[in-house]
Amino acid sequence: MDRYATESCHPVSLDGPLPPDPVFEAGIRRAPRREARLSENERKTALKNALRYIPTQHHEIMAAEFAKELNEHGKIYGYRYRPSGRLYGKPIHEYKGNCIEGKAFQVMIDNNLDFEVALYPYELITYGETGAVCQNWMQYRLIKQYLEMLTEEQTLVLFSGHPVGLFHSPRSAPRVILTNGLMIGQYDNLEDYNRASAMGVSSYGQMTAGGWMYIGPQGIVHGTYNTLLNAGRQQLGIPQEANLAGHLFVSSGLGGMSGAQGMACKIAGGVAIVAEVDPSRIKTRHDQGWV
């Protein structure tokens, strides 16, 4: 990194008074407790990693609050720093910013965290049980500040939700470069990932959660349609010019991705029976017209 690029990194902060205590709206899905066996030193690291975003004058209060979140939820979310009310993708002109890309990213992030879109919105999970926009609400606020500052000659760099800063870049460069969930091969397993996530050093973005571009089952319905139709041709001997008419497809799951199964089968001309144990997901897919 050259001297000019380094000097172009602009820090932001969460100065000011503490936000009020969080209020959780009834009826919104909440994430289950995350499992991670942390040692005492690892717990201290988790607290330090969360407190790095907080002004020092608030550390005493927030250290206790973060420790409670870690005990109860297996992860620190910083609920207090979530903006109150519903988040949703507003018209782009309602966002602050110095370039259209900076505003557009804010629309995309808020859409991913909408009560009507996200799987566990209070825990920043958009879909897939673990697909996170970022790790905590402090990161959300900092990312938003950076995007409001972003110009056409800068790039915002993020590592698993942690904003490194804005760096000078040509107009042809990406306005945001981010990575999620990168684990060294020796530690690329569920136990070590859960530990890293609980410590606040890794975030699993799935594909479009951490990439801020979730569009729900519509993003997978075409692939599911092709899969079902070709499975029918291979396994049932259906001719190339025919579809699944007269055939029954039985499956399970009405989540963000699996919710496309019923519609995909209908498009392919078949009939589907899809089981789901979570009534809230059935309601979501029904309200959205997927079943």
PDB file of C-alpha atoms in Angstrom:
ATOM      1  CA  MET A   1       0.000   0.000   0.000  1.00  0.00           C
ATOM      2  CA  ASP A   2       1.572   3.299  -1.022  1.00  0.00           C
ATOM      3  CA  ARG A   3       1.744   6.454   1.069  1.00  0.00           C
ATOM      4  CA  TYR A   4      -1.070   8.195  -0.812  1.00  0.00           C
ATOM      5  CA  ALA A   5      -3.448   5.272  -0.409  1.00  0.00           C
ATOM      6  CA  THR A   6      -2.663   5.049   3.305  1.00  0.00           C
ATOM      7  CA  GLU A   7      -3.275   8.748   3.854  1.00  0.00           C
ATOM      8  CA  SER A   8      -6.601   8.446   2.051  1.00  0.00           C
ATOM      9  CA  CYS A   9      -8.010   6.071   4.673  1.00  0.00           C
ATOM     10  CA  HIS A  10     -10.663   8.012   6.591  1.00  0.00           C
ATOM     11  CA  PRO A  11     -11.592   6.803  10.094  1.00  0.00           C
ATOM     12  CA  VAL A  12     -15.127   7.137  11.424  1.00  0.00           C
ATOM     13  CA  SER A  13     -16.424   6.577  14.943  1.00  0.00           C
ATOM     14  CA  LEU A  14     -19.512   6.099  17.086  1.00  0.00           C
ATOM     15  CA  ASP A  15     -19.037   9.224  19.182  1.00  0.00           C
ATOM     16  CA  GLY A  16     -21.837  10.738  21.196  1.00  0.00           C
ATOM     17  CA  PRO A  17     -24.155   9.433  23.911  1.00  0.00           C
ATOM     18  CA  LEU A  18     -25.179   5.813  24.132  1.00  0.00           C
ATOM     19  CA  PRO A  19     -28.282   4.903  22.126  1.00  0.00           C
ATOM     20  CA  PRO A  20     -31.327   3.986  24.253  1.00  0.00           C
ATOM     21  CA  ASP A  21     -31.979   0.444  25.431  1.00  0.00           C
ATOM     22  CA  PRO A  22     -33.145  -1.788  22.579  1.00  0.00           C
ATOM     23  CA  VAL A  23     -36.847  -2.477  22.062  1.00  0.00           C
ATOM     24  CA  PHE A  24     -37.759  -5.672  20.219  1.00  0.00           C
ATOM     25  CA  GLU A  25     -40.933  -5.814  18.164  1.00  0.00           C
ATOM     26  CA  ALA A  26     -43.160  -8.804  18.913  1.00  0.00           C
ATOM     27  CA  GLY A  27     -43.646 -11.425  16.221  1.00  0.00           C
ATOM     28  CA  ILE A  28     -40.229 -10.986  14.583  1.00  0.00           C
ATOM     29  CA  ARG A  29     -38.195 -14.180  14.190  1.00  0.00           C
ATOM     30  CA  ARG A  30     -35.124 -14.366  16.431  1.00  0.00           C
ATOM     31  CA  ALA A  31     -31.976 -16.375  15.850  1.00  0.00           C
ATOM     32  CA  PRO A  32     -31.294 -19.391  18.071  1.00  0.00           C
ATOM     33  CA  ARG A  33     -28.384 -19.219  20.487  1.00  0.00           C
ATOM     34  CA  ARG A  34     -25.081 -19.693  18.685  1.00  0.00           C
ATOM     35  CA  GLU A  35     -22.893 -22.478  20.035  1.00  0.00           C
ATOM     36  CA  ALA A  36     -19.207 -21.798  20.603  1.00  0.00           C
ATOM     37  CA  ARG A  37     -16.980 -23.113  23.366  1.00  0.00           C
ATOM     38  CA  LEU A  38     -14.818 -20.132  24.230  1.00  0.00           C
ATOM     39  CA  SER A  39     -12.008 -20.165  26.757  1.00  0.00           C
ATOM     40  CA  GLU A  40     -11.753 -17.312  29.241  1.00  0.00           C
ATOM     41  CA  ASN A  41      -9.085 -15.639  27.105  1.00  0.00           C
ATOM     42  CA  GLU A  42     -11.249 -16.053  23.995  1.00  0.00           C
ATOM     43  CA  ARG A  43     -14.190 -14.468  25.816  1.00  0.00           C
ATOM     44  CA  LYS A  44     -11.976 -11.501  26.671  1.00  0.00           C
ATOM     45  CA  THR A  45     -10.967 -11.259  23.015  1.00  0.00           C
ATOM     46  CA  ALA A  46     -14.634 -11.297  21.971  1.00  0.00           C
ATOM     47  CA  LEU A  47     -15.362  -8.410  24.339  1.00  0.00           C
ATOM     48  CA  LYS A  48     -12.307  -6.450  23.169  1.00  0.00           C
ATOM     49  CA  ASN A  49     -13.292  -6.930  19.531  1.00  0.00           C
ATOM     50  CA  ALA A  50     -16.757  -5.524  20.231  1.00  0.00           C
ATOM     51  CA  LEU A  51     -15.504  -2.696  22.445  1.00  0.00           C
ATOM     52  CA  ARG A  52     -13.044  -1.475  19.784  1.00  0.00           C
ATOM     53  CA  TYR A  53     -16.009   0.230  18.102  1.00  0.00           C
ATOM     54  CA  ILE A  54     -17.224   1.921  21.298  1.00  0.00           C
ATOM     55  CA  PRO A  55     -15.911   5.223  22.732  1.00  0.00           C
ATOM     56  CA  THR A  56     -13.878   4.542  25.884  1.00  0.00           C
ATOM     57  CA  GLN A  57     -16.241   6.508  28.128  1.00  0.00           C
ATOM     58  CA  HIS A  58     -18.935   3.892  27.450  1.00  0.00           C
ATOM     59  CA  HIS A  59     -16.751   0.803  27.929  1.00  0.00           C
ATOM     60  CA  GLU A  60     -17.829   0.033  31.488  1.00  0.00           C
ATOM     61  CA  ILE A  61     -21.517  -0.076  30.597  1.00  0.00           C
ATOM     62  CA  MET A  62     -21.092  -1.793  27.250  1.00  0.00           C
ATOM     63  CA  ALA A  63     -18.602  -4.398  28.499  1.00  0.00           C
ATOM     64  CA  ALA A  64     -21.247  -5.706  30.897  1.00  0.00           C
ATOM     65  CA  GLU A  65     -23.927  -5.534  28.215  1.00  0.00           C
ATOM     66  CA  PHE A  66     -21.776  -7.334  25.646  1.00  0.00           C
ATOM     67  CA  ALA A  67     -20.845 -10.017  28.194  1.00  0.00           C
ATOM     68  CA  LYS A  68     -24.547 -10.625  28.813  1.00  0.00           C
ATOM     69  CA  GLU A  69     -25.224 -10.917  25.069  1.00  0.00           C
ATOM     70  CA  LEU A  70     -22.344 -13.361  24.704  1.00  0.00           C
ATOM     71  CA  ASN A  71     -23.737 -15.505  27.530  1.00  0.00           C
ATOM     72  CA  GLU A  72     -27.346 -15.428  26.341  1.00  0.00           C
ATOM     73  CA  HIS A  73     -26.905 -15.498  22.566  1.00  0.00           C
ATOM     74  CA  GLY A  74     -23.467 -17.026  22.056  1.00  0.00           C
ATOM     75  CA  LYS A  75     -22.472 -13.920  20.096  1.00  0.00           C
ATOM     76  CA  ILE A  76     -22.273 -10.153  20.534  1.00  0.00           C
ATOM     77  CA  TYR A  77     -24.743  -8.299  18.318  1.00  0.00           C
ATOM     78  CA  GLY A  78     -24.725  -4.864  19.949  1.00  0.00           C
ATOM     79  CA  TYR A  79     -28.529  -4.645  19.913  1.00  0.00           C
ATOM     80  CA  ARG A  80     -28.417  -1.177  21.485  1.00  0.00           C
ATOM     81  CA  TYR A  81     -26.788   0.169  18.319  1.00  0.00           C
ATOM     82  CA  ARG A  82     -29.524  -1.043  16.000  1.00  0.00           C
ATOM     83  CA  PRO A  83     -31.520   1.943  14.679  1.00  0.00           C
ATOM     84  CA  SER A  84     -34.998   1.934  16.190  1.00  0.00           C
ATOM     85  CA  GLY A  85     -37.997   0.835  14.179  1.00  0.00           C
ATOM     86  CA  ARG A  86     -38.136  -0.962  10.863  1.00  0.00           C
ATOM     87  CA  LEU A  87     -35.234  -0.922   8.433  1.00  0.00           C
ATOM     88  CA  TYR A  88     -36.109  -1.211   4.760  1.00  0.00           C
ATOM     89  CA  GLY A  89     -34.805  -0.154   1.376  1.00  0.00           C
ATOM     90  CA  LYS A  90     -36.056   3.402   0.960  1.00  0.00           C
ATOM     91  CA  PRO A  91     -36.017   5.393  -2.304  1.00  0.00           C
ATOM     92  CA  ILE A  92     -32.384   6.074  -3.129  1.00  0.00           C
ATOM     93  CA  HIS A  93     -32.748   9.867  -2.985  1.00  0.00           C
ATOM     94  CA  GLU A  94     -33.614   9.602   0.721  1.00  0.00           C
ATOM     95  CA  TYR A  95     -30.095   8.413   1.566  1.00  0.00           C
ATOM     96  CA  LYS A  96     -27.104  10.655   2.204  1.00  0.00           C
ATOM     97  CA  GLY A  97     -24.056  10.186   0.012  1.00  0.00           C
ATOM     98  CA  ASN A  98     -21.474  11.660  -2.329  1.00  0.00           C
ATOM     99  CA  CYS A  99     -22.024   9.160  -5.142  1.00  0.00           C
ATOM    100  CA  ILE A 100     -24.852   6.994  -6.449  1.00  0.00           C
ATOM    101  CA  GLU A 101     -22.988   3.810  -5.533  1.00  0.00           C
ATOM    102  CA  GLY A 102     -22.693   4.824  -1.881  1.00  0.00           C
ATOM    103  CA  LYS A 103     -26.429   5.479  -1.724  1.00  0.00           C
ATOM    104  CA  ALA A 104     -27.284   2.277  -3.597  1.00  0.00           C
ATOM    105  CA  PHE A 105     -25.300   0.125  -1.179  1.00  0.00           C
ATOM    106  CA  GLN A 106     -27.289   1.624   1.694  1.00  0.00           C
ATOM    107  CA  VAL A 107     -30.556   0.686  -0.035  1.00  0.00           C
ATOM    108  CA  MET A 108     -29.295  -2.867  -0.532  1.00  0.00           C
ATOM    109  CA  ILE A 109     -28.130  -3.274   3.069  1.00  0.00           C
ATOM    110  CA  ASP A 110     -31.397  -1.985   4.526  1.00  0.00           C
ATOM    111  CA  ASN A 111     -33.386  -4.255   2.207  1.00  0.00           C
ATOM    112  CA  ASN A 112     -31.399  -7.230   3.517  1.00  0.00           C
ATOM    113  CA  LEU A 113     -32.389  -6.270   7.082  1.00  0.00           C
ATOM    114  CA  ASP A 114     -36.079  -5.553   6.428  1.00  0.00           C
ATOM    115  CA  PHE A 115     -38.461  -7.340   8.823  1.00  0.00           C
ATOM    116  CA  GLU A 116     -40.371  -8.568   5.759  1.00  0.00           C
ATOM    117  CA  VAL A 117     -37.229  -9.885   4.060  1.00  0.00           C
ATOM    118  CA  ALA A 118     -34.644 -11.023   6.602  1.00  0.00           C
ATOM    119  CA  LEU A 119     -34.768 -14.360   8.389  1.00  0.00           C
ATOM    120  CA  TYR A 120     -33.513 -13.003  11.739  1.00  0.00           C
ATOM    121  CA  PRO A 121     -33.384  -9.214  11.264  1.00  0.00           C
ATOM    122  CA  TYR A 122     -32.367  -8.355  14.842  1.00  0.00           C
ATOM    123  CA  GLU A 123     -29.329 -10.632  14.481  1.00  0.00           C
ATOM    124  CA  LEU A 124     -28.470  -9.262  10.995  1.00  0.00           C
ATOM    125  CA  ILE A 125     -29.203 -12.658   9.386  1.00  0.00           C
ATOM    126  CA  THR A 126     -30.806 -12.349   5.964  1.00  0.00           C
ATOM    127  CA  TYR A 127     -31.193 -16.015   4.995  1.00  0.00           C
ATOM    128  CA  GLY A 128     -29.723 -19.491   5.298  1.00  0.00           C
ATOM    129  CA  GLU A 129     -29.656 -19.495   9.145  1.00  0.00           C
ATOM    130  CA  THR A 130     -26.185 -17.918   9.219  1.00  0.00           C
ATOM    131  CA  GLY A 131     -26.068 -15.559   6.217  1.00  0.00           C
ATOM    132  CA  ALA A 132     -25.173 -12.230   7.837  1.00  0.00           C
ATOM    133  CA  VAL A 133     -24.998  -8.691   6.465  1.00  0.00           C
ATOM    134  CA  CYS A 134     -22.230  -8.003   8.993  1.00  0.00           C
ATOM    135  CA  GLN A 135     -21.375  -9.162  12.511  1.00  0.00           C
ATOM    136  CA  ASN A 136     -22.989  -6.540  14.732  1.00  0.00           C
ATOM    137  CA  TRP A 137     -24.896  -3.273  14.752  1.00  0.00           C
ATOM    138  CA  MET A 138     -21.802  -1.206  15.486  1.00  0.00           C
ATOM    139  CA  GLN A 139     -20.387  -2.365  12.165  1.00  0.00           C
ATOM    140  CA  TYR A 140     -23.692  -1.514  10.486  1.00  0.00           C
ATOM    141  CA  ARG A 141     -23.506   2.073  11.736  1.00  0.00           C
ATOM    142  CA  LEU A 142     -19.854   2.488  10.760  1.00  0.00           C
ATOM    143  CA  ILE A 143     -20.431   1.011   7.299  1.00  0.00           C
ATOM    144  CA  LYS A 144     -23.323   3.424   6.808  1.00  0.00           C
ATOM    145  CA  GLN A 145     -21.119   6.377   7.770  1.00  0.00           C
ATOM    146  CA  TYR A 146     -18.434   5.272   5.337  1.00  0.00           C
ATOM    147  CA  LEU A 147     -20.968   4.840   2.531  1.00  0.00           C
ATOM    148  CA  GLU A 148     -22.283   8.347   3.161  1.00  0.00           C
ATOM    149  CA  MET A 149     -18.706   9.648   2.752  1.00  0.00           C
ATOM    150  CA  LEU A 150     -17.763   7.445  -0.221  1.00  0.00           C
ATOM    151  CA  THR A 151     -16.849   9.236  -3.464  1.00  0.00           C
ATOM    152  CA  GLU A 152     -16.294   8.027  -7.026  1.00  0.00           C
ATOM    153  CA  GLU A 153     -12.561   8.005  -6.363  1.00  0.00           C
ATOM    154  CA  GLN A 154     -12.602   5.863  -3.229  1.00  0.00           C
ATOM    155  CA  THR A 155     -13.083   2.210  -2.300  1.00  0.00           C
ATOM    156  CA  LEU A 156     -14.470   0.960   1.017  1.00  0.00           C
ATOM    157  CA  VAL A 157     -12.673  -2.181   2.239  1.00  0.00           C
ATOM    158  CA  LEU A 158     -14.330  -4.613   4.664  1.00  0.00           C
ATOM    159  CA  PHE A 159     -13.192  -7.876   6.261  1.00  0.00           C
ATOM    160  CA  SER A 160     -16.139  -9.958   7.561  1.00  0.00           C
ATOM    161  CA  GLY A 161     -18.174  -6.840   8.254  1.00  0.00           C
ATOM    162  CA  HIS A 162     -15.267  -4.947   9.837  1.00  0.00           C
ATOM    163  CA  PRO A 163     -14.740  -1.684   7.937  1.00  0.00           C
ATOM    164  CA  VAL A 164     -11.027  -1.108   7.347  1.00  0.00           C
ATOM    165  CA  GLY A 165     -11.615   2.304   5.806  1.00  0.00           C
ATOM    166  CA  LEU A 166     -11.906   4.313   2.615  1.00  0.00           C
ATOM    167  CA  PHE A 167      -8.960   4.195   0.246  1.00  0.00           C
ATOM    168  CA  HIS A 168      -8.168   6.264  -2.824  1.00  0.00           C
ATOM    169  CA  SER A 169      -8.885   4.354  -6.041  1.00  0.00           C
ATOM    170  CA  PRO A 170      -9.573   5.103  -9.734  1.00  0.00           C
ATOM    171  CA  ARG A 171     -13.157   5.609 -10.897  1.00  0.00           C
ATOM    172  CA  SER A 172     -12.977   2.276 -12.730  1.00  0.00           C
ATOM    173  CA  ALA A 173     -12.313   0.415  -9.452  1.00  0.00           C
ATOM    174  CA  PRO A 174     -15.038  -1.175  -7.302  1.00  0.00           C
ATOM    175  CA  ARG A 175     -16.550   1.193  -4.771  1.00  0.00           C
ATOM    176  CA  VAL A 176     -16.618  -1.612  -2.170  1.00  0.00           C
ATOM    177  CA  ILE A 177     -14.341  -4.635  -1.792  1.00  0.00           C
ATOM    178  CA  LEU A 178     -15.344  -7.102   0.912  1.00  0.00           C
ATOM    179  CA  THR A 179     -14.602 -10.626   2.086  1.00  0.00           C
ATOM    180  CA  ASN A 180     -16.583 -12.867   4.419  1.00  0.00           C
ATOM    181  CA  GLY A 181     -15.847 -16.050   6.331  1.00  0.00           C
ATOM    182  CA  LEU A 182     -12.299 -16.608   5.105  1.00  0.00           C
ATOM    183  CA  MET A 183     -10.730 -19.344   7.246  1.00  0.00           C
ATOM    184  CA  ILE A 184      -7.226 -20.806   6.871  1.00  0.00           C
ATOM    185  CA  GLY A 185      -7.524 -24.397   5.648  1.00  0.00           C
ATOM    186  CA  GLN A 186      -6.385 -26.015   8.895  1.00  0.00           C
ATOM    187  CA  TYR A 187      -9.200 -24.229  10.740  1.00  0.00           C
ATOM    188  CA  ASP A 188     -11.825 -24.445   7.999  1.00  0.00           C
ATOM    189  CA  ASN A 189     -14.313 -26.484  10.025  1.00  0.00           C
ATOM    190  CA  LEU A 190     -17.560 -25.750  11.835  1.00  0.00           C
ATOM    191  CA  GLU A 191     -16.152 -25.795  15.373  1.00  0.00           C
ATOM    192  CA  ASP A 192     -13.338 -23.360  14.632  1.00  0.00           C
ATOM    193  CA  TYR A 193     -15.612 -21.166  12.530  1.00  0.00           C
ATOM    194  CA  ASN A 194     -18.169 -20.934  15.365  1.00  0.00           C
ATOM    195  CA  ARG A 195     -15.352 -19.934  17.691  1.00  0.00           C
ATOM    196  CA  ALA A 196     -14.098 -17.279  15.271  1.00  0.00           C
ATOM    197  CA  SER A 197     -17.621 -15.948  14.777  1.00  0.00           C
ATOM    198  CA  ALA A 198     -18.265 -15.728  18.516  1.00  0.00           C
ATOM    199  CA  MET A 199     -14.968 -13.878  18.962  1.00  0.00           C
ATOM    200  CA  GLY A 200     -16.015 -11.329  16.344  1.00  0.00           C
ATOM    201  CA  VAL A 201     -13.359 -12.059  13.735  1.00  0.00           C
ATOM    202  CA  SER A 202     -15.347 -13.861  11.031  1.00  0.00           C
ATOM    203  CA  SER A 203     -18.774 -13.483   9.465  1.00  0.00           C
ATOM    204  CA  TYR A 204     -20.445 -15.960   7.116  1.00  0.00           C
ATOM    205  CA  GLY A 205     -22.189 -13.941   4.442  1.00  0.00           C
ATOM    206  CA  GLN A 206     -23.618 -16.875   2.477  1.00  0.00           C
ATOM    207  CA  MET A 207     -23.654 -15.278  -0.986  1.00  0.00           C
ATOM    208  CA  THR A 208     -26.150 -12.424  -1.147  1.00  0.00           C
ATOM    209  CA  ALA A 209     -26.481 -11.641   2.579  1.00  0.00           C
ATOM    210  CA  GLY A 210     -22.920 -10.471   3.152  1.00  0.00           C
ATOM    211  CA  GLY A 211     -22.850  -9.340  -0.479  1.00  0.00           C
ATOM    212  CA  TRP A 212     -25.836  -7.035   0.259  1.00  0.00           C
ATOM    213  CA  MET A 213     -27.873  -8.158  -2.767  1.00  0.00           C
ATOM    214  CA  TYR A 214     -30.489 -10.612  -1.504  1.00  0.00           C
ATOM    215  CA  ILE A 215     -33.544 -10.965  -3.747  1.00  0.00           C
ATOM    216  CA  GLY A 216     -35.217 -13.939  -2.071  1.00  0.00           C
ATOM    217  CA  PRO A 217     -36.413 -17.124  -3.796  1.00  0.00           C
ATOM    218  CA  GLN A 218     -36.533 -15.352  -7.181  1.00  0.00           C
ATOM    219  CA  GLY A 219     -32.750 -15.630  -7.270  1.00  0.00           C
ATOM    220  CA  ILE A 220     -32.884 -19.428  -7.243  1.00  0.00           C
ATOM    221  CA  VAL A 221     -36.236 -20.290  -8.842  1.00  0.00           C
ATOM    222  CA  HIS A 222     -34.786 -20.604 -12.363  1.00  0.00           C
ATOM    223  CA  GLY A 223     -32.030 -22.939 -11.180  1.00  0.00           C
ATOM    224  CA  THR A 224     -34.519 -24.996  -9.177  1.00  0.00           C
ATOM    225  CA  TYR A 225     -36.804 -25.219 -12.224  1.00  0.00           C
ATOM    226  CA  ASN A 226     -33.919 -26.476 -14.376  1.00  0.00           C
ATOM    227  CA  THR A 227     -32.883 -28.978 -11.710  1.00  0.00           C
ATOM    228  CA  LEU A 228     -36.386 -30.432 -11.344  1.00  0.00           C
ATOM    229  CA  LEU A 229     -37.007 -30.613 -15.076  1.00  0.00           C
ATOM    230  CA  ASN A 230     -33.681 -32.296 -15.806  1.00  0.00           C
ATOM    231  CA  ALA A 231     -34.119 -34.688 -12.878  1.00  0.00           C
ATOM    232  CA  GLY A 232     -37.446 -35.690 -14.399  1.00  0.00           C
ATOM    233  CA  ARG A 233     -35.835 -36.256 -17.782  1.00  0.00           C
ATOM    234  CA  GLN A 234     -33.006 -38.316 -16.308  1.00  0.00           C
ATOM    235  CA  GLN A 235     -34.922 -40.327 -13.724  1.00  0.00           C
ATOM    236  CA  LEU A 236     -38.436 -40.554 -15.167  1.00  0.00           C
ATOM    237  CA  GLY A 237     -37.651 -40.679 -18.871  1.00  0.00           C
ATOM    238  CA  ILE A 238     -39.589 -37.504 -19.661  1.00  0.00           C
ATOM    239  CA  PRO A 239     -38.978 -36.444 -23.301  1.00  0.00           C
ATOM    240  CA  GLN A 240     -36.998 -33.255 -24.013  1.00  0.00           C
ATOM    241  CA  GLU A 241     -40.076 -31.488 -25.358  1.00  0.00           C
ATOM    242  CA  ALA A 242     -42.269 -32.437 -22.353  1.00  0.00           C
ATOM    243  CA  ASN A 243     -42.510 -31.160 -18.769  1.00  0.00           C
ATOM    244  CA  LEU A 244     -43.444 -32.574 -15.342  1.00  0.00           C
ATOM    245  CA  ALA A 245     -47.187 -32.728 -16.039  1.00  0.00           C
ATOM    246  CA  GLY A 246     -48.699 -35.715 -14.254  1.00  0.00           C
ATOM    247  CA  HIS A 247     -45.866 -36.011 -11.737  1.00  0.00           C
ATOM    248  CA  LEU A 248     -45.770 -35.231  -7.998  1.00  0.00           C
ATOM    249  CA  PHE A 249     -42.693 -33.672  -6.361  1.00  0.00           C
ATOM    250  CA  VAL A 250     -42.401 -34.137  -2.564  1.00  0.00           C
ATOM    251  CA  SER A 251     -39.814 -32.118  -0.657  1.00  0.00           C
ATOM    252  CA  SER A 252     -39.298 -29.982   2.445  1.00  0.00           C
ATOM    253  CA  GLY A 253     -38.260 -26.458   3.321  1.00  0.00           C
ATOM    254  CA  LEU A 254     -39.792 -23.024   2.720  1.00  0.00           C
ATOM    255  CA  GLY A 255     -36.829 -20.875   3.647  1.00  0.00           C
ATOM    256  CA  GLY A 256     -35.230 -18.105   1.641  1.00  0.00           C
ATOM    257  CA  MET A 257     -33.850 -20.505  -0.966  1.00  0.00           C
ATOM    258  CA  SER A 258     -35.942 -23.657  -0.539  1.00  0.00           C
ATOM    259  CA  GLY A 259     -39.071 -21.502  -0.744  1.00  0.00           C
ATOM    260  CA  ALA A 260     -38.641 -21.503  -4.534  1.00  0.00           C
ATOM    261  CA  GLN A 261     -39.344 -25.234  -4.844  1.00  0.00           C
ATOM    262  CA  GLY A 262     -43.121 -25.080  -5.117  1.00  0.00           C
ATOM    263  CA  MET A 263     -43.140 -22.333  -7.738  1.00  0.00           C
ATOM    264  CA  ALA A 264     -40.327 -23.999  -9.692  1.00  0.00           C
ATOM    265  CA  CYS A 265     -42.306 -27.231  -9.862  1.00  0.00           C
ATOM    266  CA  LYS A 266     -45.415 -25.341 -10.971  1.00  0.00           C
ATOM    267  CA  ILE A 267     -43.445 -23.628 -13.754  1.00  0.00           C
ATOM    268  CA  ALA A 268     -42.156 -27.051 -14.782  1.00  0.00           C
ATOM    269  CA  GLY A 269     -45.755 -28.270 -15.060  1.00  0.00           C
ATOM    270  CA  GLY A 270     -45.765 -30.540 -12.014  1.00  0.00           C
ATOM    271  CA  VAL A 271     -47.453 -30.595  -8.613  1.00  0.00           C
ATOM    272  CA  ALA A 272     -45.427 -30.135  -5.412  1.00  0.00           C
ATOM    273  CA  ILE A 273     -45.997 -30.959  -1.760  1.00  0.00           C
ATOM    274  CA  VAL A 274     -43.449 -29.121   0.390  1.00  0.00           C
ATOM    275  CA  ALA A 275     -43.250 -29.679   4.164  1.00  0.00           C
ATOM    276  CA  GLU A 276     -42.104 -26.945   6.575  1.00  0.00           C
ATOM    277  CA  VAL A 277     -41.993 -27.104  10.385  1.00  0.00           C
ATOM    278  CA  ASP A 278     -41.771 -23.332  10.989  1.00  0.00           C
ATOM    279  CA  PRO A 279     -45.208 -21.658  10.637  1.00  0.00           C
ATOM    280  CA  SER A 280     -43.614 -18.213  10.252  1.00  0.00           C
ATOM    281  CA  ARG A 281     -41.753 -19.337   7.133  1.00  0.00           C
ATOM    282  CA  ILE A 282     -44.911 -20.824   5.672  1.00  0.00           C
ATOM    283  CA  LYS A 283     -46.662 -17.492   6.241  1.00  0.00           C
ATOM    284  CA  THR A 284     -43.784 -15.521   4.702  1.00  0.00           C
ATOM    285  CA  ARG A 285     -43.700 -17.609   1.522  1.00  0.00           C
ATOM    286  CA  HIS A 286     -47.510 -17.545   1.278  1.00  0.00           C
ATOM    287  CA  ASP A 287     -47.635 -13.767   1.769  1.00  0.00           C
ATOM    288  CA  GLN A 288     -44.997 -13.389  -0.944  1.00  0.00           C
ATOM    289  CA  GLY A 289     -46.905 -15.612  -3.351  1.00  0.00           C
ATOM    290  CA  TRP A 290     -44.434 -18.486  -3.534  1.00  0.00           C
ATOM    291  CA  VAL A 291     -46.967 -21.028  -2.263  1.00  0.00           C
TER     292      VAL A 291
END
